[in-house]
mmCIF file of C-alpha atoms in Angstrom:
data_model
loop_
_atom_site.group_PDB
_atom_site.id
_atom_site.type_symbol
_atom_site.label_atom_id
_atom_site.label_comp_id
_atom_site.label_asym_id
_atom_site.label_seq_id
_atom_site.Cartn_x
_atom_site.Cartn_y
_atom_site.Cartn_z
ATOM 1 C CA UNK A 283 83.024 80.476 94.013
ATOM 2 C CA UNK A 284 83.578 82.932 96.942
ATOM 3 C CA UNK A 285 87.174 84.105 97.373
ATOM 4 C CA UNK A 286 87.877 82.200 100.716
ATOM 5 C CA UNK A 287 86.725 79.062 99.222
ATOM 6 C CA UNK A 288 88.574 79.319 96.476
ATOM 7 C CA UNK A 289 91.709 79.794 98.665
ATOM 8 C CA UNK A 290 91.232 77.414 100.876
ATOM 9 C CA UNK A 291 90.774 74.816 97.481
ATOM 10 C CA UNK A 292 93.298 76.200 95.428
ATOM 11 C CA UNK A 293 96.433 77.838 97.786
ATOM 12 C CA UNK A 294 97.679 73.523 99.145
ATOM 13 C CA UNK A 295 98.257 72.968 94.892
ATOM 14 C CA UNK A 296 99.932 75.987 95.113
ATOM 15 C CA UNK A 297 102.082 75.602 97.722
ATOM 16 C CA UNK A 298 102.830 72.015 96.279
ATOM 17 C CA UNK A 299 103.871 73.425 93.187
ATOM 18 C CA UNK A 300 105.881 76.010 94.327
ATOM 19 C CA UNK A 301 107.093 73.872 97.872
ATOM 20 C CA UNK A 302 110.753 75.366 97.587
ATOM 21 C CA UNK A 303 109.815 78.931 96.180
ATOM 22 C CA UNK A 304 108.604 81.185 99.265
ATOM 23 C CA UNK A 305 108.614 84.112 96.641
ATOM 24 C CA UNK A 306 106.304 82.617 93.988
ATOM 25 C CA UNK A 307 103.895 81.564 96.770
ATOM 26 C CA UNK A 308 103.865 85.273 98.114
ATOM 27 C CA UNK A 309 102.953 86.178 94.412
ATOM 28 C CA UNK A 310 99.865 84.100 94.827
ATOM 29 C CA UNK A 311 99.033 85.666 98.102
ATOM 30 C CA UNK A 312 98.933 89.399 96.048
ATOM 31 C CA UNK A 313 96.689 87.614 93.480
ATOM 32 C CA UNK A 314 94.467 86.974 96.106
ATOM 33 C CA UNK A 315 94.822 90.643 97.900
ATOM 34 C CA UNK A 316 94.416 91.980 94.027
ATOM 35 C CA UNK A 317 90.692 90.169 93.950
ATOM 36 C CA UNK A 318 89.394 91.544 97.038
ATOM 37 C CA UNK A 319 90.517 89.099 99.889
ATOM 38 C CA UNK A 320 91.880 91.631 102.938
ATOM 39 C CA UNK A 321 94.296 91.024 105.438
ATOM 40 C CA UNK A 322 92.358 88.981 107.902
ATOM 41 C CA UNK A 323 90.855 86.962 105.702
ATOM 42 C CA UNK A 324 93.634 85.877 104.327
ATOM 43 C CA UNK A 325 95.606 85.340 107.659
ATOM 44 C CA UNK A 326 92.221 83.319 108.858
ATOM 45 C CA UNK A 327 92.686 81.060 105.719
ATOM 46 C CA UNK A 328 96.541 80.449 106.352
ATOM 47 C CA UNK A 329 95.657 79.687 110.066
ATOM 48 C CA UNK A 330 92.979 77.189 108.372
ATOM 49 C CA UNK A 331 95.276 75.717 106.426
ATOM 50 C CA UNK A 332 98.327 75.842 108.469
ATOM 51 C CA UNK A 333 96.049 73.680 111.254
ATOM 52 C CA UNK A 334 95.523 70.922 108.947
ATOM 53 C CA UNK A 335 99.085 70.847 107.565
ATOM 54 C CA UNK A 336 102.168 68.796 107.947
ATOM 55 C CA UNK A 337 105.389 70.196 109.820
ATOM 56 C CA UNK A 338 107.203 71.428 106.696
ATOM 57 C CA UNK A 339 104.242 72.799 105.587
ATOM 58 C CA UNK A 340 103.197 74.518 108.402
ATOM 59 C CA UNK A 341 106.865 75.836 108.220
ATOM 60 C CA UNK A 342 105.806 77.454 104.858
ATOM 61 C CA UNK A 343 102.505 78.962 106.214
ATOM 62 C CA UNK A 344 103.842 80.862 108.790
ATOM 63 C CA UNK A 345 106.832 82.585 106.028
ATOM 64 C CA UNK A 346 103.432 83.159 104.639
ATOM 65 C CA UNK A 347 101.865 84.738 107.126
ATOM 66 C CA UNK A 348 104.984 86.693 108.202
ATOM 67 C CA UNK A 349 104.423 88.585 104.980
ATOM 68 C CA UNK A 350 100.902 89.369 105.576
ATOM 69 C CA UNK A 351 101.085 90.627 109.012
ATOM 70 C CA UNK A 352 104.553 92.769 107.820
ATOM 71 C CA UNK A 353 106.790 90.497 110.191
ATOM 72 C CA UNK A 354 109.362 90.770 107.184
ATOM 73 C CA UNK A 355 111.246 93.009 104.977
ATOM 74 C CA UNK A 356 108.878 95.867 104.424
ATOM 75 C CA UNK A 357 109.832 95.828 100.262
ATOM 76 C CA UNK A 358 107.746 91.719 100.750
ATOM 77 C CA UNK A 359 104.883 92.762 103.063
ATOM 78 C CA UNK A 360 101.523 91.977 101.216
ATOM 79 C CA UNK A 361 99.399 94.881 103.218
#
């Protein structure tokens, strides 16, 4: 299955199971980085997801993307 499909499939269970843990969802994020997925990609696939996401969710996506882009602690950016 090619990476961004798999994201796309996989990251919503993820961020169910992990709703109220910002942290363990950025873990995932690396997991993805550590396969092969780069920085846009992965900000494309948030922005996917984010536009077909609740409020609280959306909330959660954009934490998410904070860490991608380095809008964040520099220790918790992904690139």
């Amino acid at each position: 299955m090619p990476l961004n499909n798999e994201f796309i499939q996989l990251f919503p269970e993820e961020i169910k199971k992990n709703y109220n843990d910002v942290l363990a969802l950025r873990e995932s994020l690396i997991r993805f980085k550590d396969k092969g997925m780069g920085k846009n990609s992965m900000l494309e696939n948030l922005e996917k997801l984010r536009e077909i996401s609740d409020s609280e969710t959306e909330d959660i996506l954009l934490e998410l993307m904070d860490f991608v882009v380095g809008y964040c602690n520099p220790n918790l950016s992904i690139f």
